[in-house]
mmCIF file of C-alpha atoms in Angstrom:
data_model
loop_
_atom_site.group_PDB
_atom_site.id
_atom_site.type_symbol
_atom_site.label_atom_id
_atom_site.label_comp_id
_atom_site.label_asym_id
_atom_site.label_seq_id
_atom_site.Cartn_x
_atom_site.Cartn_y
_atom_site.Cartn_z
ATOM 1 C CA MET S 1 -30.210 -12.874 5.541
ATOM 2 C CA THR S 2 -27.429 -10.718 5.004
ATOM 3 C CA SER S 3 -24.679 -12.013 2.961
ATOM 4 C CA ALA S 4 -20.883 -11.752 3.560
ATOM 5 C CA SER S 5 -20.280 -9.344 0.520
ATOM 6 C CA GLU S 6 -23.290 -7.205 1.813
ATOM 7 C CA MET S 7 -21.977 -6.903 5.223
ATOM 8 C CA ALA S 8 -18.335 -6.106 4.071
ATOM 9 C CA SER S 9 -20.084 -3.181 1.949
ATOM 10 C CA LEU S 10 -21.906 -1.773 4.854
ATOM 11 C CA PRO S 11 -19.893 1.524 5.976
ATOM 12 C CA ILE S 12 -17.972 1.193 9.078
ATOM 13 C CA PRO S 13 -18.245 4.298 11.641
ATOM 14 C CA GLU S 14 -14.758 5.557 10.557
ATOM 15 C CA TRP S 15 -16.023 5.722 7.069
ATOM 16 C CA GLN S 16 -18.345 8.468 7.947
ATOM 17 C CA PHE S 17 -15.583 10.699 8.422
ATOM 18 C CA ASP S 18 -15.070 13.822 5.924
ATOM 19 C CA SER S 19 -13.028 12.864 3.058
ATOM 20 C CA THR S 20 -11.480 16.152 2.704
ATOM 21 C CA ALA S 21 -7.728 16.046 3.350
ATOM 22 C CA LEU S 22 -6.678 17.505 6.785
ATOM 23 C CA ASP S 23 -3.130 18.139 5.583
ATOM 24 C CA ASP S 24 -2.585 20.258 2.485
ATOM 25 C CA ARG S 25 1.044 18.902 2.198
ATOM 26 C CA LEU S 26 -0.187 15.467 1.307
ATOM 27 C CA PHE S 27 -0.089 14.180 -2.326
ATOM 28 C CA ASP S 28 -3.044 15.568 -4.365
ATOM 29 C CA LEU S 29 -4.782 12.686 -5.998
ATOM 30 C CA SER S 30 -6.991 14.981 -7.837
ATOM 31 C CA THR S 31 -4.142 15.895 -10.318
ATOM 32 C CA ILE S 32 -4.140 12.481 -11.990
ATOM 33 C CA GLU S 33 -7.055 10.627 -13.570
ATOM 34 C CA VAL S 34 -8.051 7.795 -11.133
ATOM 35 C CA ASP S 35 -11.584 6.128 -11.208
ATOM 36 C CA TYR S 36 -13.859 7.790 -8.634
ATOM 37 C CA ALA S 37 -14.504 4.432 -6.466
ATOM 38 C CA VAL S 38 -10.692 4.079 -5.974
ATOM 39 C CA LYS S 39 -10.113 7.823 -5.381
ATOM 40 C CA ASN S 40 -12.863 7.787 -2.655
ATOM 41 C CA VAL S 41 -11.358 4.876 -0.989
ATOM 42 C CA PHE S 42 -7.932 6.476 -0.961
ATOM 43 C CA ASN S 43 -9.072 9.876 0.298
ATOM 44 C CA ARG S 44 -11.320 8.520 3.011
ATOM 45 C CA LEU S 45 -8.726 5.957 4.122
ATOM 46 C CA ARG S 46 -6.147 8.809 4.307
ATOM 47 C CA ASN S 47 -8.401 11.024 6.257
ATOM 48 C CA ILE S 48 -8.981 8.269 8.748
ATOM 49 C CA PHE S 49 -5.200 7.490 9.217
ATOM 50 C CA GLN S 50 -4.732 11.258 9.745
ATOM 51 C CA ARG S 51 -7.381 11.290 12.401
ATOM 52 C CA VAL S 52 -6.097 8.420 14.535
ATOM 53 C CA ARG S 53 -2.444 9.513 14.730
ATOM 54 C CA ASN S 54 -2.859 10.841 18.039
ATOM 55 C CA ILE S 55 -5.501 8.497 19.586
ATOM 56 C CA PRO S 56 -5.558 4.801 20.273
ATOM 57 C CA PHE S 57 -6.678 2.827 17.120
ATOM 58 C CA PRO S 58 -7.674 -0.984 18.608
ATOM 59 C CA ALA S 59 -6.501 -3.910 16.431
ATOM 60 C CA THR S 60 -10.295 -4.754 16.130
ATOM 61 C CA GLN S 61 -11.040 -1.449 14.411
ATOM 62 C CA LEU S 62 -8.041 -1.903 12.140
ATOM 63 C CA HIS S 63 -9.193 -5.328 11.260
ATOM 64 C CA ASP S 64 -12.736 -4.127 10.466
ATOM 65 C CA LEU S 65 -11.241 -1.273 8.407
ATOM 66 C CA THR S 66 -8.926 -3.788 6.464
ATOM 67 C CA CYS S 67 -11.833 -6.113 5.586
ATOM 68 C CA PHE S 68 -14.038 -3.521 4.379
ATOM 69 C CA VAL S 69 -11.421 -1.606 2.431
ATOM 70 C CA ILE S 70 -10.232 -4.771 0.634
ATOM 71 C CA HIS S 71 -13.891 -5.874 -0.073
ATOM 72 C CA ARG S 72 -14.756 -2.245 -1.299
ATOM 73 C CA LEU S 73 -11.748 -2.200 -3.712
ATOM 74 C CA LEU S 74 -12.425 -5.762 -4.874
ATOM 75 C CA LEU S 75 -16.107 -5.317 -5.451
ATOM 76 C CA SER S 76 -15.505 -2.024 -7.399
ATOM 77 C CA ALA S 77 -13.115 -3.785 -9.439
ATOM 78 C CA LEU S 78 -15.687 -6.513 -10.544
ATOM 79 C CA ALA S 79 -18.307 -3.731 -11.148
ATOM 80 C CA THR S 80 -16.010 -2.079 -13.684
ATOM 81 C CA THR S 81 -17.565 -3.636 -17.058
ATOM 82 C CA ILE S 82 -17.962 -0.661 -19.290
ATOM 83 C CA SER S 83 -14.304 0.071 -19.946
ATOM 84 C CA LEU S 84 -11.057 -1.177 -18.770
ATOM 85 C CA PRO S 85 -9.730 0.966 -15.922
ATOM 86 C CA SER S 86 -6.630 2.703 -16.328
ATOM 87 C CA PRO S 87 -3.056 1.240 -15.181
ATOM 88 C CA MET S 88 -2.809 4.249 -12.639
ATOM 89 C CA THR S 89 -6.370 3.085 -11.162
ATOM 90 C CA GLU S 90 -5.492 -0.406 -10.905
ATOM 91 C CA SER S 91 -2.061 0.234 -9.554
ATOM 92 C CA ILE S 92 -3.467 2.543 -6.667
ATOM 93 C CA ARG S 93 -6.214 -0.016 -6.158
ATOM 94 C CA TYR S 94 -3.849 -2.931 -5.610
ATOM 95 C CA GLY S 95 -1.372 -0.781 -3.887
ATOM 96 C CA ILE S 96 -3.955 0.191 -1.156
ATOM 97 C CA ILE S 97 -5.098 -3.546 -0.631
ATOM 98 C CA LEU S 98 -1.363 -4.506 -0.339
ATOM 99 C CA TYR S 99 -0.924 -1.689 2.102
ATOM 100 C CA MET S 100 -3.933 -2.477 4.372
ATOM 101 C CA PHE S 101 -2.446 -6.220 4.429
ATOM 102 C CA ILE S 102 0.935 -4.739 5.662
ATOM 103 C CA ALA S 103 -0.850 -2.473 8.130
ATOM 104 C CA GLN S 104 -2.982 -5.248 9.737
ATOM 105 C CA GLY S 105 0.080 -7.801 9.862
ATOM 106 C CA PRO S 106 0.724 -11.401 9.236
ATOM 107 C CA THR S 107 -2.344 -12.382 11.439
ATOM 108 C CA TYR S 108 -4.725 -11.130 8.686
ATOM 109 C CA TYR S 109 -3.586 -13.519 6.040
ATOM 110 C CA SER S 110 -5.769 -16.629 5.499
ATOM 111 C CA HIS S 111 -3.176 -17.939 3.215
ATOM 112 C CA ALA S 112 -0.344 -16.796 1.016
ATOM 113 C CA VAL S 113 -2.292 -17.196 -2.341
ATOM 114 C CA ILE S 114 -4.630 -14.167 -1.671
ATOM 115 C CA LEU S 115 -1.603 -11.899 -1.099
ATOM 116 C CA ASN S 116 0.198 -13.273 -4.095
ATOM 117 C CA THR S 117 -2.697 -12.890 -6.535
ATOM 118 C CA ILE S 118 -3.024 -9.359 -5.434
ATOM 119 C CA LEU S 119 0.776 -8.840 -5.861
ATOM 120 C CA LEU S 120 0.847 -10.073 -9.473
ATOM 121 C CA ARG S 121 -2.061 -7.897 -10.269
ATOM 122 C CA PHE S 122 -0.123 -4.813 -8.777
ATOM 123 C CA MET S 123 2.943 -5.992 -10.680
ATOM 124 C CA GLU S 124 1.152 -6.213 -13.963
ATOM 125 C CA ASN S 125 -0.526 -2.727 -13.610
ATOM 126 C CA LEU S 126 2.717 -1.056 -12.618
ATOM 127 C CA GLU S 127 4.499 -2.687 -15.685
ATOM 128 C CA HIS S 128 1.507 -1.233 -17.889
ATOM 129 C CA LEU S 129 1.870 2.299 -16.174
ATOM 130 C CA ALA S 130 5.828 2.036 -16.902
ATOM 131 C CA SER S 131 5.033 1.442 -20.556
ATOM 132 C CA THR S 132 3.800 5.015 -21.112
ATOM 133 C CA PRO S 133 6.107 8.154 -20.764
ATOM 134 C CA ARG S 134 5.727 9.857 -17.344
ATOM 135 C CA VAL S 135 7.843 11.338 -14.762
ATOM 136 C CA TYR S 136 8.321 9.756 -11.526
ATOM 137 C CA ASP S 137 6.863 11.335 -8.401
ATOM 138 C CA LEU S 138 5.793 10.759 -4.850
ATOM 139 C CA LEU S 139 3.206 7.934 -5.808
ATOM 140 C CA ASP S 140 5.996 5.825 -7.316
ATOM 141 C CA VAL S 141 7.985 6.098 -4.252
ATOM 142 C CA TRP S 142 4.935 4.733 -2.232
ATOM 143 C CA PHE S 143 4.360 2.072 -4.961
ATOM 144 C CA ALA S 144 8.092 0.789 -4.730
ATOM 145 C CA ALA S 145 7.872 0.859 -0.806
ATOM 146 C CA VAL S 146 4.687 -1.087 -0.695
ATOM 147 C CA GLY S 147 5.682 -3.662 -3.094
ATOM 148 C CA MET S 148 9.073 -4.153 -1.513
ATOM 149 C CA VAL S 149 7.479 -4.975 1.799
ATOM 150 C CA ALA S 150 4.705 -6.991 0.348
ATOM 151 C CA SER S 151 6.754 -9.182 -1.793
ATOM 152 C CA ALA S 152 9.432 -9.916 0.956
ATOM 153 C CA GLY S 153 10.338 -13.575 0.772
ATOM 154 C CA THR S 154 8.929 -14.041 -2.732
ATOM 155 C CA ALA S 155 10.736 -14.366 -6.117
ATOM 156 C CA HIS S 156 9.275 -10.776 -6.879
ATOM 157 C CA HIS S 157 11.231 -9.149 -4.285
ATOM 158 C CA GLN S 158 14.293 -8.283 -6.232
ATOM 159 C CA GLN S 159 12.060 -6.765 -9.045
ATOM 160 C CA PHE S 160 10.611 -4.325 -6.577
ATOM 161 C CA MET S 161 14.115 -3.550 -5.348
ATOM 162 C CA LYS S 162 15.069 -2.627 -8.749
ATOM 163 C CA ARG S 163 12.130 -0.230 -9.086
ATOM 164 C CA ALA S 164 12.885 1.392 -5.650
ATOM 165 C CA ARG S 165 16.484 1.994 -6.834
ATOM 166 C CA ASP S 166 15.313 3.424 -10.206
ATOM 167 C CA VAL S 167 12.734 5.615 -8.523
ATOM 168 C CA ALA S 168 15.317 6.679 -5.865
ATOM 169 C CA ALA S 169 17.961 7.622 -8.638
ATOM 170 C CA ALA S 170 15.342 9.468 -10.536
ATOM 171 C CA LEU S 171 14.104 11.725 -7.623
ATOM 172 C CA GLN S 172 17.696 11.828 -6.154
ATOM 173 C CA LEU S 173 16.699 10.356 -2.975
ATOM 174 C CA GLU S 174 19.590 9.700 -0.733
ATOM 175 C CA SER S 175 18.412 8.390 2.496
ATOM 176 C CA PHE S 176 15.369 6.707 4.102
ATOM 177 C CA GLY S 177 14.426 9.914 5.714
ATOM 178 C CA ASP S 178 13.990 11.538 2.528
ATOM 179 C CA THR S 179 12.003 8.637 1.319
ATOM 180 C CA LEU S 180 9.733 8.236 4.332
ATOM 181 C CA ILE S 181 8.689 12.052 3.815
ATOM 182 C CA HIS S 182 7.422 11.001 0.423
ATOM 183 C CA ILE S 183 5.953 7.664 1.443
ATOM 184 C CA LYS S 184 3.970 9.478 4.554
ATOM 185 C CA SER S 185 2.653 12.143 1.940
ATOM 186 C CA VAL S 186 0.959 9.428 0.042
ATOM 187 C CA LEU S 187 -0.754 7.082 2.500
ATOM 188 C CA TRP S 188 0.535 6.142 5.734
ATOM 189 C CA LEU S 189 -0.806 4.744 9.005
ATOM 190 C CA GLU S 190 1.529 5.549 12.162
ATOM 191 C CA LYS S 191 1.830 2.303 13.915
ATOM 192 C CA PRO S 192 4.590 1.091 16.269
ATOM 193 C CA GLN S 193 7.698 -0.239 14.376
ATOM 194 C CA CYS S 194 6.215 0.223 11.132
ATOM 195 C CA GLU S 195 8.657 2.857 10.224
ATOM 196 C CA ASP S 196 11.447 0.355 11.073
ATOM 197 C CA LEU S 197 9.802 -2.119 8.858
ATOM 198 C CA PHE S 198 9.849 -0.070 5.849
ATOM 199 C CA ARG S 199 13.468 1.216 6.711
ATOM 200 C CA SER S 200 14.761 -2.250 6.676
ATOM 201 C CA HIS S 201 14.186 -2.540 3.051
ATOM 202 C CA TRP S 202 15.048 0.885 1.902
ATOM 203 C CA GLY S 203 18.380 0.501 3.830
ATOM 204 C CA THR S 204 19.390 -2.184 1.247
ATOM 205 C CA ILE S 205 18.451 0.350 -1.515
ATOM 206 C CA PHE S 206 20.842 3.144 0.077
ATOM 207 C CA ASP S 207 23.525 0.710 1.112
ATOM 208 C CA HIS S 208 25.866 0.442 -1.910
ATOM 209 C CA THR S 209 27.278 -2.832 -0.965
ATOM 210 C CA ASP S 210 25.802 -6.024 -2.651
ATOM 211 C CA GLN S 211 23.039 -7.187 -0.366
ATOM 212 C CA SER S 212 20.887 -9.744 -1.785
ATOM 213 C CA GLU S 213 19.203 -10.596 1.370
ATOM 214 C CA VAL S 214 16.800 -8.401 3.549
ATOM 215 C CA SER S 215 17.035 -8.588 7.362
ATOM 216 C CA ASP S 216 15.050 -10.901 9.620
ATOM 217 C CA LEU S 217 12.719 -7.841 10.407
ATOM 218 C CA SER S 218 11.915 -6.966 6.962
ATOM 219 C CA MET S 219 11.024 -10.648 6.177
ATOM 220 C CA SER S 220 8.628 -10.942 9.197
ATOM 221 C CA VAL S 221 5.737 -9.165 7.352
ATOM 222 C CA SER S 222 5.411 -11.692 4.666
ATOM 223 C CA PRO S 223 3.171 -14.634 5.199
ATOM 224 C CA TYR S 224 5.437 -16.675 3.088
ATOM 225 C CA SER S 225 8.188 -16.827 5.935
ATOM 226 C CA SER S 226 6.787 -16.064 9.189
ATOM 227 C CA SER S 227 3.675 -15.590 11.228
ATOM 228 C CA VAL S 228 5.410 -13.187 13.875
ATOM 229 C CA GLU S 229 3.618 -9.628 13.813
ATOM 230 C CA TYR S 230 6.076 -6.711 14.255
ATOM 231 C CA ILE S 231 4.110 -3.651 13.240
#
C-alpha cells in the first residue's frame, strides 16, 4: 500500500513540463549557490506558473501542485544530512512553501501551527543570510513580499515590514508598480486579486504616514485572522 509521503512524492502532470525558463527577463537562480533539490523545484514551479498565465488553472490542480511542492521541499530538507544547507537555500525553500500557502489561499491551512513553523524557519534563515555581507537584489524584494503577506495577523508582521522598508530604500523603489516588477521576475502566479493582496501590504511601505495596521484585505490571507479567500 502506498503511503501518504510516497504519494506526495509522485510527480504530478504539470511537473513534467520542461524546467527551462520561458522568459529570459526572469531572475536567474543559477547565479547564486543553491542546493539542486530546491533549485529544481523553483525552476519547475516558475515554468508551470508561466505556462498557465493564459489558460485556466483549476483550484483542484493548484491544490495538488501546492501539496506536491510543499511535501517535496520538506522531504528534501530532511534528506540533507551530510552538511547543513546554506541560509540562501533554506530561505528560498521556506519562501516557496509560504508562497504556495498564499497562492492556495486560507482553505489550505489545516491549522495555524504549520504556517507559523514554516514562517519561523523562514525568518531564522533570513537572519542568517543578513549576517553575511551582500547587496540586496530582486530576491530580497520577493522575500520581503512573501514574508509580509504570510505573517499578516502575527507578531512577526512588523519585522517583515521593516525588512521591506530596508530593501525598498536600498534598491530605491518608490512605488508598488516598481516593486511588483521585481516580485514577478522571481516567482509569481497570476491569480485574480492576488496583485491587490500584495499591494495592500506594500502600500503601507510607500505611504510615509504612520500606519501600524494593515487593511482588512491584506489580513484576509492569514489563517490567524480570517478564513475568507480573496485570491
